[in-house]
Short mmCIF file of C-alpha atoms in Angstrom, two decimals:
data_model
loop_
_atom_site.label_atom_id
_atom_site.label_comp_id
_atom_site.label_asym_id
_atom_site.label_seq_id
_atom_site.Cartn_x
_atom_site.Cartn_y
_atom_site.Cartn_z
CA UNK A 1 -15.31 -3.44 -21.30
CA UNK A 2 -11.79 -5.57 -22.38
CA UNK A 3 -8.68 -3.73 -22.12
CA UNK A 4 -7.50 -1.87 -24.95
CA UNK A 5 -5.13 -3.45 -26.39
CA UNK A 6 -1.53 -2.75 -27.67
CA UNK A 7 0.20 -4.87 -31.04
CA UNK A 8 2.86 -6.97 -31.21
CA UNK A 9 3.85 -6.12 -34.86
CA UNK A 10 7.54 -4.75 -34.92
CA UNK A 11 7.40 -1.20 -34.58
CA UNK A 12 10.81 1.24 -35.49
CA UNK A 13 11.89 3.23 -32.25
CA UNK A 14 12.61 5.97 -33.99
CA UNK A 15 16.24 6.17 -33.41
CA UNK A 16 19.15 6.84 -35.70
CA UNK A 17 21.89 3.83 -36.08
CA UNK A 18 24.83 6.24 -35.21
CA UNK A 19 22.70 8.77 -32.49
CA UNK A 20 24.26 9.02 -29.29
CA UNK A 21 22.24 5.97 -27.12
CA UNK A 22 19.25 7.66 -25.41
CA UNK A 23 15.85 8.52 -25.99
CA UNK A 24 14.60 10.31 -29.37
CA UNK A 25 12.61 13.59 -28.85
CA UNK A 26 9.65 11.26 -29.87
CA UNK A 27 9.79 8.71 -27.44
CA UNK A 28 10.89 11.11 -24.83
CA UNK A 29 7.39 12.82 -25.01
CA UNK A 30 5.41 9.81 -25.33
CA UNK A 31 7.05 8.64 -21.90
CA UNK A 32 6.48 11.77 -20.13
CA UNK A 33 2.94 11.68 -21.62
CA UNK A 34 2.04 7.92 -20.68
CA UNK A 35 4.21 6.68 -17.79
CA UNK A 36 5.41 4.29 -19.99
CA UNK A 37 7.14 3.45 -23.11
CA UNK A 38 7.98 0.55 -25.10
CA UNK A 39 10.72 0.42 -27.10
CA UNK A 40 10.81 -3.05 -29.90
CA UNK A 41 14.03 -4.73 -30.98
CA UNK A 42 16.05 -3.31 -27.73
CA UNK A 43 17.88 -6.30 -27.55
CA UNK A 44 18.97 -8.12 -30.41
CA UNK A 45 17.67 -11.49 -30.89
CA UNK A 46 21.39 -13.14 -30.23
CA UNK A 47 21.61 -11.37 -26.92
CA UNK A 48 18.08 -11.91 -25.74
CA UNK A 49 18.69 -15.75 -26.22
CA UNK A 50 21.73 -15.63 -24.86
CA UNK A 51 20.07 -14.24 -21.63
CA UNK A 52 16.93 -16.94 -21.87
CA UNK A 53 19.79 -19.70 -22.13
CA UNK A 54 21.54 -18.24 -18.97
CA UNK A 55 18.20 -18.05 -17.37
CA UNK A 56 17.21 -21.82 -17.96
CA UNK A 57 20.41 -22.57 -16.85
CA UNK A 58 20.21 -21.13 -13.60
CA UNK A 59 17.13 -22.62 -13.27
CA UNK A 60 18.33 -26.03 -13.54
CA UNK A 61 21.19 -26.03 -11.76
CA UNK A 62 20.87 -24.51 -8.51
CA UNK A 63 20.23 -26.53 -5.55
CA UNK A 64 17.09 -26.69 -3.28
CA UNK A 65 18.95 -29.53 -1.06
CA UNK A 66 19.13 -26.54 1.74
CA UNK A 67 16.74 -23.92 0.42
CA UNK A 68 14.10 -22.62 2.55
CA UNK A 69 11.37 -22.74 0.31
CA UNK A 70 10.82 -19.09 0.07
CA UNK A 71 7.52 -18.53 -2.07
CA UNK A 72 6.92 -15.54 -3.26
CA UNK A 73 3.84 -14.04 -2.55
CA UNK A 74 2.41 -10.37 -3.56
CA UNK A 75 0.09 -9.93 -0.22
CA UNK A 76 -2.88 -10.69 -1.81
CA UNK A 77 -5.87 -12.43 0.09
CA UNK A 78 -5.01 -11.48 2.99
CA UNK A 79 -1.59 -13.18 2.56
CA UNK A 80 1.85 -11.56 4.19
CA UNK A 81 3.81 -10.42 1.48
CA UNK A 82 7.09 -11.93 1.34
CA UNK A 83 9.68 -10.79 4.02
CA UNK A 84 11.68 -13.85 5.53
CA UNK A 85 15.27 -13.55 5.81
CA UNK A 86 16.23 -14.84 2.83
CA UNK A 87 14.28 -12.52 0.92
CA UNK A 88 15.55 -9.66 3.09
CA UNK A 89 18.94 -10.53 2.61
CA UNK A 90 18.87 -11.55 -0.83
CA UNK A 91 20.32 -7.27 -1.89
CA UNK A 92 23.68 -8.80 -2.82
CA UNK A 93 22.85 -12.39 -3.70
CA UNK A 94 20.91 -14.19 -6.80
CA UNK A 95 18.50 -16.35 -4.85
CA UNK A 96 15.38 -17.85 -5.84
CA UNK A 97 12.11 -17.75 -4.89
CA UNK A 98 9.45 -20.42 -5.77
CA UNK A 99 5.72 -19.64 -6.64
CA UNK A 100 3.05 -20.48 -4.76
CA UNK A 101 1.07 -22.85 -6.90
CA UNK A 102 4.44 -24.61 -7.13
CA UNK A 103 3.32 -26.82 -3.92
CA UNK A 104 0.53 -28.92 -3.13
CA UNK A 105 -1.46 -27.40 0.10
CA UNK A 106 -2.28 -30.57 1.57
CA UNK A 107 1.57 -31.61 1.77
CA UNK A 108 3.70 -28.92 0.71
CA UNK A 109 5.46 -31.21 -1.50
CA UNK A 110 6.50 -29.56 -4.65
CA UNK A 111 3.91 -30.56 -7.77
CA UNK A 112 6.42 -29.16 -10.33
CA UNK A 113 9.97 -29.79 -11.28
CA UNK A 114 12.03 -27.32 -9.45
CA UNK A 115 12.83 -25.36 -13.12
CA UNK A 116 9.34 -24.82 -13.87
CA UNK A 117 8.35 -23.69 -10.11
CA UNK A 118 10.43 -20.49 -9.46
CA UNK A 119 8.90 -17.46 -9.81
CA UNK A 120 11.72 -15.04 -9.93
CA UNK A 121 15.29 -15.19 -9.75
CA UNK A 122 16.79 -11.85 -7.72
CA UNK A 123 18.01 -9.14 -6.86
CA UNK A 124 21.61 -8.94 -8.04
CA UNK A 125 22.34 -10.31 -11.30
CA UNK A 126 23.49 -7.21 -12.65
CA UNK A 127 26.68 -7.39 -10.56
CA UNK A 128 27.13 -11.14 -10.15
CA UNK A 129 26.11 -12.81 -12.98
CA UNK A 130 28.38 -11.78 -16.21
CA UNK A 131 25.56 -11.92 -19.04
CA UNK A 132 22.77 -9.82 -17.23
CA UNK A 133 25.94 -7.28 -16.16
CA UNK A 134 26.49 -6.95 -19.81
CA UNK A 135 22.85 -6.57 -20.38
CA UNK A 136 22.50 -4.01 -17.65
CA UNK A 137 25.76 -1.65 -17.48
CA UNK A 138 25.49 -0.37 -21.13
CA UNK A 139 25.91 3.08 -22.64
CA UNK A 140 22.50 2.45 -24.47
CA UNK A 141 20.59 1.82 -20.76
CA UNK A 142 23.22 5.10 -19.19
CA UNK A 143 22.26 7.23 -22.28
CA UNK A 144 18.03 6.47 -21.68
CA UNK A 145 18.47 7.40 -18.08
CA UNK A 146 20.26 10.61 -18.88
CA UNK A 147 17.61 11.52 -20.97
CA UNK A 148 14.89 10.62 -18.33
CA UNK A 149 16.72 12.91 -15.89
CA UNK A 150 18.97 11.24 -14.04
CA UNK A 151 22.15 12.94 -12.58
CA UNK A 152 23.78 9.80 -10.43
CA UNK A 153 21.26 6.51 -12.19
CA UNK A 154 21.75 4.00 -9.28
CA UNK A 155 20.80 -0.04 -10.13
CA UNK A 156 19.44 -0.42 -7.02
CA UNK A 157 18.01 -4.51 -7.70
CA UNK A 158 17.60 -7.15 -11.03
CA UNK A 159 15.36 -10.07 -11.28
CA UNK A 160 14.45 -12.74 -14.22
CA UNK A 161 10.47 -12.84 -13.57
CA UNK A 162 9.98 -16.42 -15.03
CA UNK A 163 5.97 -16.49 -15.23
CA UNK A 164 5.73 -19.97 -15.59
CA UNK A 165 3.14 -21.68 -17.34
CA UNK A 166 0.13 -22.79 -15.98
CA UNK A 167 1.21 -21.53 -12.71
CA UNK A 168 2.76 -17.54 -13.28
CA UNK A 169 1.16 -15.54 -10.75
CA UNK A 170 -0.94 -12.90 -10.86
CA UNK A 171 1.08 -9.12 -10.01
CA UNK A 172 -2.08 -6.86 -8.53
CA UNK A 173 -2.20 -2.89 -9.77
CA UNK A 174 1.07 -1.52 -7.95
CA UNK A 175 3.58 1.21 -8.36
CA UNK A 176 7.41 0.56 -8.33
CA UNK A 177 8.46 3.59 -5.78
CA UNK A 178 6.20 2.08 -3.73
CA UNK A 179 8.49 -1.21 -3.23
CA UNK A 180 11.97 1.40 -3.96
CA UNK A 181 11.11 4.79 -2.15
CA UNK A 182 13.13 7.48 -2.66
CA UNK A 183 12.03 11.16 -1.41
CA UNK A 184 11.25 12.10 -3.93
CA UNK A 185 10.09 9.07 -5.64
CA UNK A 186 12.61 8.41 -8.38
CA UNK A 187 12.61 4.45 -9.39
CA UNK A 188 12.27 3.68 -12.80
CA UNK A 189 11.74 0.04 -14.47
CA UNK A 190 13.58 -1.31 -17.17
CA UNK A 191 11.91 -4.42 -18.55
CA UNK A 192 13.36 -6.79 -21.09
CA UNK A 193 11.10 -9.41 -22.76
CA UNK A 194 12.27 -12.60 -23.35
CA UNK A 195 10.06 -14.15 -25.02
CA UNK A 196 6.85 -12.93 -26.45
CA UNK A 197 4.16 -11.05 -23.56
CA UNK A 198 1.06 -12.17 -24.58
CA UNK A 199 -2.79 -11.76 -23.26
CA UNK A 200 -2.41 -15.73 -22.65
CA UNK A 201 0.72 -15.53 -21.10
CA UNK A 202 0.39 -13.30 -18.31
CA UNK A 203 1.71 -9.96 -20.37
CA UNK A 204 1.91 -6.50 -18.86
CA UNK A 205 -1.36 -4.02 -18.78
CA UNK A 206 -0.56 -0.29 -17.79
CA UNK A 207 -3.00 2.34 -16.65
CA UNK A 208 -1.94 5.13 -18.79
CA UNK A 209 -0.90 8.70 -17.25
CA UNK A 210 -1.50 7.02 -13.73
CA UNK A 211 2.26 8.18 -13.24
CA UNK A 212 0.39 12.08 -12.92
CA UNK A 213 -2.83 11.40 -11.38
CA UNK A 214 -1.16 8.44 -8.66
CA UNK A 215 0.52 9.55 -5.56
CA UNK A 216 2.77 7.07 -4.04
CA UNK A 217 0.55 6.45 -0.80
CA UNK A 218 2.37 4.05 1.05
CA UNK A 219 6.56 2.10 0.78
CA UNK A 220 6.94 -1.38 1.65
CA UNK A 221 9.53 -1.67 4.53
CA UNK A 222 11.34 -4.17 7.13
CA UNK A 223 9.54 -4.29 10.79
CA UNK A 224 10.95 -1.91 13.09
CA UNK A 225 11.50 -5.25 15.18
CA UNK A 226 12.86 -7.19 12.63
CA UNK A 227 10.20 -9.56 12.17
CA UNK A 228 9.27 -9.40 8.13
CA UNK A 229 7.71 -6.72 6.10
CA UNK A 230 5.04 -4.12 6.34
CA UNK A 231 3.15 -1.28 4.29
CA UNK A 232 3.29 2.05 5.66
CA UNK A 233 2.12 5.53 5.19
CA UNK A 234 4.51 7.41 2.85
CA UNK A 235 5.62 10.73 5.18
CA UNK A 236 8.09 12.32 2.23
CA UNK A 237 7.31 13.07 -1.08
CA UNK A 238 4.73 11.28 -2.78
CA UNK A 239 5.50 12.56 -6.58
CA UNK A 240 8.48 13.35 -8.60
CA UNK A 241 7.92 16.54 -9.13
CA UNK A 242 5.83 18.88 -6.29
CA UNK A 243 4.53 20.69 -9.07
CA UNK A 244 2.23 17.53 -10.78
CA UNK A 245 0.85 16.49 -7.65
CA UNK A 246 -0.65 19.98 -6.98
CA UNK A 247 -1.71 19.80 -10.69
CA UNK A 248 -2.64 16.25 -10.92
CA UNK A 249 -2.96 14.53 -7.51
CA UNK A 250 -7.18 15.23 -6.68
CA UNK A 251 -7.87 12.84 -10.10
CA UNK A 252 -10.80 10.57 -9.29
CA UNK A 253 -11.17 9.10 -12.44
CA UNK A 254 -11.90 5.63 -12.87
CA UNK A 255 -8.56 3.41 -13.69
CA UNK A 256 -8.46 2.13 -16.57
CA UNK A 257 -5.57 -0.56 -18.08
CA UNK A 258 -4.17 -0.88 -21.50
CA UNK A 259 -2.73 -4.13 -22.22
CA UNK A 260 1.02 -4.57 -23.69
CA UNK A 261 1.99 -7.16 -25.52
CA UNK A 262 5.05 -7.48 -26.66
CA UNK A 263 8.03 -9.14 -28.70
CA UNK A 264 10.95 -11.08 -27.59
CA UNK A 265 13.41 -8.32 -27.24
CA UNK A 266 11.59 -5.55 -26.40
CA UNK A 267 12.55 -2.95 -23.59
CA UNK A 268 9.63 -1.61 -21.19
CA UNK A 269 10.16 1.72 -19.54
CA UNK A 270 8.19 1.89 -16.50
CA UNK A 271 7.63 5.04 -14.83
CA UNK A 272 7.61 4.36 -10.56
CA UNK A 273 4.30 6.26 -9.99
CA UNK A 274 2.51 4.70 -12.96
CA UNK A 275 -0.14 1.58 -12.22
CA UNK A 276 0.51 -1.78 -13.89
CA UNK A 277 -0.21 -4.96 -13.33
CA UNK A 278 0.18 -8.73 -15.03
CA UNK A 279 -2.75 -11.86 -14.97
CA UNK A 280 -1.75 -15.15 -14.18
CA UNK A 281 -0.13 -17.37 -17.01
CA UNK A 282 -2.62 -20.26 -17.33
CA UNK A 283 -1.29 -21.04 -20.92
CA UNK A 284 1.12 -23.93 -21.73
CA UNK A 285 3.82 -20.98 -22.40
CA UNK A 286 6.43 -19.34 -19.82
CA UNK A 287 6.98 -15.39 -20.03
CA UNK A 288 10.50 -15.02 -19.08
CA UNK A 289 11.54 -11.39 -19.26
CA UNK A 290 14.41 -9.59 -16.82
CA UNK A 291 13.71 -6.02 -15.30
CA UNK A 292 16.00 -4.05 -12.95
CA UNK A 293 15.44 -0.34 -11.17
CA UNK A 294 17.11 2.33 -11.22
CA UNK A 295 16.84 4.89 -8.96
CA UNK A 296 18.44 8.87 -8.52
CA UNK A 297 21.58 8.29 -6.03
CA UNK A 298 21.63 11.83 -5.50
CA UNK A 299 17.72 11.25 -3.40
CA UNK A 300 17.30 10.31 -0.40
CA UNK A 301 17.06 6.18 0.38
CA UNK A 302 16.93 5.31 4.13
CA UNK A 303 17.57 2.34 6.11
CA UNK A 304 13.29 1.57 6.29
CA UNK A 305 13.22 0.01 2.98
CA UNK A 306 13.06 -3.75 2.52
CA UNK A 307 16.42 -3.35 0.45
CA UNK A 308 19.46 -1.72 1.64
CA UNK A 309 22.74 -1.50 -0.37
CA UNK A 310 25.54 -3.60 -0.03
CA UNK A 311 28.90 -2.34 1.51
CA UNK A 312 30.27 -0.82 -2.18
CA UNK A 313 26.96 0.68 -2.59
CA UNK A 314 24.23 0.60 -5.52
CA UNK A 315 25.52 0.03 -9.23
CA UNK A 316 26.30 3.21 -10.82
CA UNK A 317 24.79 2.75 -14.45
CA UNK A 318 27.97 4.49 -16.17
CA UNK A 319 27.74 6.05 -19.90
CA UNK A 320 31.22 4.63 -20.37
#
């Protein structure tokens, strides 16, 4: 059976012009309900270029004269996930990492020009680079995480996820707290589109209310020695709330994924427990869109995972 199937007509978000920035009562429910929530028009379409001009820009100009190469790879097929140094060190940095398609596997020699071979651009735009701060630090993105709960919203990493065409990779069924563990779990995705999400273009598909019936099983970490990454068992807190994993946890239905497309502009809420996953982009078209986490500074984050703060801390996301 296809996926079920979401439309990318314009929808209203239900929100008054002159309402303090947040979440209606509306969409409030619907994200508690579904794990996820999207939200059109978020950005307007003079800001959302702005950021897609920025983005090609980076692209383009950065050097690869003493990069390392770093590909980024999900673990899949029996592949390491990626966990060289300059991934791991990448907290307080924009650095890019290249896809793995990018390169022929007989030479290694790089079958695309450098622009069109990155797969994502990371992890700390929203303090380095000035448009994506702008984007980011808002009383519109501090008023939606006040209304989600949060007490002290942390931005704990930011990345442009370029999805290039023909070569995009494919992001397997995975869970955001697993990759930003906080006990309890607490990471929440906000995802900007850049341009249209489209079936043919590699867009998001979420299994919906996964966020109740998903425990977060297992955190990706740095090696106790040093040497890369690993997946291990999660010993804290494997819900939010103690309460919906007694309620929800035993679930053993089967998963099933609702596909999200999306305009150009639209903001993605993305619960940490909740299942979702993107296909490849074999199309002619790139899917550009920027996402960063936030995460409750008040929880517990320990020096195990993969990314550790820099020396000021993580980004409070102020109302102000």
């Amino acid at each position: 059976m296809a996926p079920s199937r979401t439309s990318l007509e314009p929808q209203s978000n239900g929100a008054a012009k002159d309402k303090t920035p947040g979440l209606t009562a509306e969409q409030l429910k619907s994200y508690q309900d579904q794990g996820y929530l999207i939200i059109p028009d978020a950005l307007d379409a003079a800001t959302t270029a702005s950021l897609l001009a920025e983005a090609n820009h980076m692209l383009s100009s950065f050097s690869i004269d003493e990069h390392p190469m770093t590909k980024f790879s999900t673990g899949e097929n029996n592949k390491a996930h990626v966990g060289d140094d300059y991934f791991l060190t990448s907290g307080d940095k924009i650095r890019f990492f290249f896809e793995e398609d990018a390169f022929d596997p007989a030479t290694g020699a790089l079958t695309k020009p450098k622009h069109r071979a990155i797969n994502k651009i990371g992890h700390y735009l929203h303090a380095l680079d000035p448009a994506y701060r702008d984007a980011t630090l808002t009383s519109e993105n501090a008023g939606i995480a006040r209304d989600l709960g949060f007490k002290d919203p942390r931005v704990l990493q930011s990345m442009i996820i370029c999805k290039q065409p023909e070569i995009g990779g494919r992001v397997p069924p995975h869970q955001d707290s697993t990759f930003l563990y906080t006990n309890p779990p607490s990471a929440v995705g906000f995802w900007f589109a850049l341009e249209d999400a489209t079936i043919e273009n590699g867009c998001l598909s979420f299994a919906r209310r996964s966020h109740r019936t998903s425990p977060v099983m297992q955190r990706f970490v740095k090696r106790e020695d040093g040497s890369g990454t690993e997946f291990v068992d999660v010993e804290g807190a494997k819900f939010p709330d103690s309460s919906k994993a007694q309620e929800f946890g035993d679930s053993k239905e089967e998963v099933k994924y609702t596909v999200g497309e999306v305009r150009a502009g639209t903001l993605v809420l993305i619960h940490g427990n909740l299942l979702h996953k993107s296909e490849k982009n074999l199309s002619g078209k790139s899917r550009f869109i920027y996402t960063f986490h936030v995460i409750e500074g008040l929880h517990e984050y320990d020096d195990r995972n993969w990314l550790q703060p820099p020396e000021e801390g993580f980004t409070r996301l102020h109302q102000d």
